[in-house]
CSV table of C-alpha atoms and ligand atoms in Angstrom, one decimal:
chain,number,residue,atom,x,y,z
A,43,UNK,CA,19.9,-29.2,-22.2
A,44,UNK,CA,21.0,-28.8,-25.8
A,45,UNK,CA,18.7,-28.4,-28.3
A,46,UNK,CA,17.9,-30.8,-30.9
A,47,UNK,CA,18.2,-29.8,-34.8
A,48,UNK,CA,14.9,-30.5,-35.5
A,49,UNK,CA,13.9,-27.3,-38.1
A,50,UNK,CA,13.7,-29.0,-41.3
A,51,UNK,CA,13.5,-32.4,-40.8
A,52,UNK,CA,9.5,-32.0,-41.1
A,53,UNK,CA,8.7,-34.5,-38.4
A,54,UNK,CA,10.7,-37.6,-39.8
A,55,UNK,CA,11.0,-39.1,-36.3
A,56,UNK,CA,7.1,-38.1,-35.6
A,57,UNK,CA,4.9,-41.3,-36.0
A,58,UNK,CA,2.6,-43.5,-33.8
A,59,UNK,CA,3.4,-42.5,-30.4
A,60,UNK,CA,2.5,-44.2,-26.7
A,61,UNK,CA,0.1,-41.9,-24.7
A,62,UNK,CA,-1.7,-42.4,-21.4
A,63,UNK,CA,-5.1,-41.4,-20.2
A,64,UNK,CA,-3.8,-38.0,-18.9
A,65,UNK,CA,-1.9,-37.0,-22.0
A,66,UNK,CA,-5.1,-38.1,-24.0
A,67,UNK,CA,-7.1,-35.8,-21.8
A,68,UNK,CA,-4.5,-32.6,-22.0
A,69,UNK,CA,-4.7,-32.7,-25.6
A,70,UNK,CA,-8.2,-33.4,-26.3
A,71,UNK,CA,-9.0,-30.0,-23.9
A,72,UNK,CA,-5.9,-28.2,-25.9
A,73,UNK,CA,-7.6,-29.1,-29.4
A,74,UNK,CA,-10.8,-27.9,-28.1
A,75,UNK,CA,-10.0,-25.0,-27.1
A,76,UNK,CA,-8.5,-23.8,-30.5
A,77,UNK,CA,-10.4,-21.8,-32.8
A,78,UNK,CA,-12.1,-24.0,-35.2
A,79,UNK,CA,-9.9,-22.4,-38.4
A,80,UNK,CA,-6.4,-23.7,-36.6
A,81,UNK,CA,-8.0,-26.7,-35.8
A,82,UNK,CA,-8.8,-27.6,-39.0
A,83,UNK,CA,-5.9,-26.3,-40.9
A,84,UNK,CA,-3.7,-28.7,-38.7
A,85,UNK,CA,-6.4,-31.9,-39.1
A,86,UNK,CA,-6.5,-31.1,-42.9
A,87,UNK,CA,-2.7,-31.3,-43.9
A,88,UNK,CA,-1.9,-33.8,-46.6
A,89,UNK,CA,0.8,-35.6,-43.9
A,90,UNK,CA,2.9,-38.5,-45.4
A,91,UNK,CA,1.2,-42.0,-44.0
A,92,UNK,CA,3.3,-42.8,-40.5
A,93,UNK,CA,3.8,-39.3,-40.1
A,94,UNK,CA,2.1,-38.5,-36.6
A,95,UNK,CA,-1.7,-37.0,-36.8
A,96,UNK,CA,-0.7,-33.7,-35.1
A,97,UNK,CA,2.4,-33.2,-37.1
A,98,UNK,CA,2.2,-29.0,-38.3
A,99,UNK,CA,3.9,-29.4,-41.6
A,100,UNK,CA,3.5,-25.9,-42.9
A,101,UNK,CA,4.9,-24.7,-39.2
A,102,UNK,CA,7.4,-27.6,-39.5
A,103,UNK,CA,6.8,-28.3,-35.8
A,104,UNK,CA,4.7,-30.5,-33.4
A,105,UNK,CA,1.2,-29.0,-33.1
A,106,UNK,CA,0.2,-29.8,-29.7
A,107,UNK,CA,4.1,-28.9,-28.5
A,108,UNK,CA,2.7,-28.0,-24.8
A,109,UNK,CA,0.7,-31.1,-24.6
A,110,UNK,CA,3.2,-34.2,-26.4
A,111,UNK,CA,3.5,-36.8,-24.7
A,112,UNK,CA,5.8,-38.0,-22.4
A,113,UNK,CA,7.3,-40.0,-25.2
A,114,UNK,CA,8.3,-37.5,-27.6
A,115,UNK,CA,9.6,-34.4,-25.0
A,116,UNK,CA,12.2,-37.4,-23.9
A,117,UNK,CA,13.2,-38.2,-27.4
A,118,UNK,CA,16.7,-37.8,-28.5
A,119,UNK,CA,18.1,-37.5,-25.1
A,120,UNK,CA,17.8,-41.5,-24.3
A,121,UNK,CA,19.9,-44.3,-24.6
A,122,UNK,CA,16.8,-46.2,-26.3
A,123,UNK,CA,15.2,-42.6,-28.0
A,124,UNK,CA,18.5,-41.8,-30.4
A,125,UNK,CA,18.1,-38.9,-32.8
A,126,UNK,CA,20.3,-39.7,-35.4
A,127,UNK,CA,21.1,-36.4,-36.4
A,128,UNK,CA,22.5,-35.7,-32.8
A,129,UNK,CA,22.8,-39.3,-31.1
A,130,UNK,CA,25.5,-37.5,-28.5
A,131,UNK,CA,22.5,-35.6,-26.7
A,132,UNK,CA,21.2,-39.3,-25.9
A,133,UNK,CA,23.0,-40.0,-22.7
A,134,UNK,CA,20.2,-40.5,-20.0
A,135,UNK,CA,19.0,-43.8,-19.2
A,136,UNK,CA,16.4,-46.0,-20.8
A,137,UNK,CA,13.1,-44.5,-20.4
A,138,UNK,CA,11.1,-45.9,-17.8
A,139,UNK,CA,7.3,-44.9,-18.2
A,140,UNK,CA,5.3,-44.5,-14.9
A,141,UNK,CA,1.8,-45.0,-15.7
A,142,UNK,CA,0.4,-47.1,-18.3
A,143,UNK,CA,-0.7,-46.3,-21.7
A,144,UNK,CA,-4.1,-46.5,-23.0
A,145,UNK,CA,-2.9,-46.9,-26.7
A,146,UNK,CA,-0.9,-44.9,-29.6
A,147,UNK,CA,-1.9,-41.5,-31.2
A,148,UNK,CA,-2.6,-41.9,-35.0
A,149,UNK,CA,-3.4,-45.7,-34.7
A,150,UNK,CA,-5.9,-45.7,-31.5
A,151,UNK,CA,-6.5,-42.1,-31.4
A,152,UNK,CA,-6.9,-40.2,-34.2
A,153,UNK,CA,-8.4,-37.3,-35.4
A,154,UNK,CA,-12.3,-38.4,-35.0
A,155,UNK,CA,-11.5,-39.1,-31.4
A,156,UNK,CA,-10.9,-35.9,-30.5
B,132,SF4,S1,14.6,-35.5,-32.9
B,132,SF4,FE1,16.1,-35.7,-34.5
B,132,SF4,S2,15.1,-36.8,-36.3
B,132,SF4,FE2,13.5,-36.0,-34.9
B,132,SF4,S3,12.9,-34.0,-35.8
B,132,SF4,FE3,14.5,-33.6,-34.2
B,132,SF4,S4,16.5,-33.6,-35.3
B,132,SF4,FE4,14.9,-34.6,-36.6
B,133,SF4,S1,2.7,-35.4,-30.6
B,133,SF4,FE1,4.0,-33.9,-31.5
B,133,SF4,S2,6.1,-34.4,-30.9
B,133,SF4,FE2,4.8,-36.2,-30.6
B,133,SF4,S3,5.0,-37.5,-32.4
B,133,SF4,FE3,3.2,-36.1,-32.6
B,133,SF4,S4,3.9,-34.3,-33.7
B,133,SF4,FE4,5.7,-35.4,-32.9
């Protein structure tokens, strides 16, 4: 699958995103398992408001990239997910989610919740 050209664009199409229970649980163990210094660099970074809670600005990439949600690894390669610096790679079919969510990161879930 072709990559997208994400370097750079400092998480412009990173926001509020969907997750269910599971993902919630995945990333809550991933954030406690980092050493408290990474952890709170990441929670500390003056993010723009919108931009998604787990955003790594000074990495310029997602900082929980093993864990995202289901959401953001299908982005930009869906007819309903279009990145609009590469909207050819979005050829698959609306996404259809298979268990339900239990909210969004950075509205219901943010960083005191985990
Ligand atoms: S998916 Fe598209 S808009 Fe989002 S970071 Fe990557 S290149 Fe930028
Ligand atoms: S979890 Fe990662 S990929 Fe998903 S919106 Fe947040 S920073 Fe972006």
């Amino acid at each position: 699958m072709e990559a997208l050209p994400c370097q750079g664009c400092k998480g412009l199409c990173c926001g509020p995103v969907p997750v269910t229970e599971k993902e919630y649980k995945m990333i809550h163990k991933k954030l406690k398992a980092l050493p408290k210094k990474l952890r709170d660099d990441l929670k500390n970074q003056p993010r723009m408001f919108g931009t998604c809670i787990f955003y790594d600005l000074h990495k310029d990439q997602c900082g929980i990239h093993s864990v995202r949600p289901e959401v953001c690894r299908a982005f930009g390669y869906h007819k309903d997910l279009v990145c609009f610096r590469k909207p050819e790679l979005a050829t698959k079919e609306t996404l259809t989610f298979k268990e339900t969510h239990i909210g969004y990161l950075s509205i219901d879930f943010t960083w005191k919740h985990f």
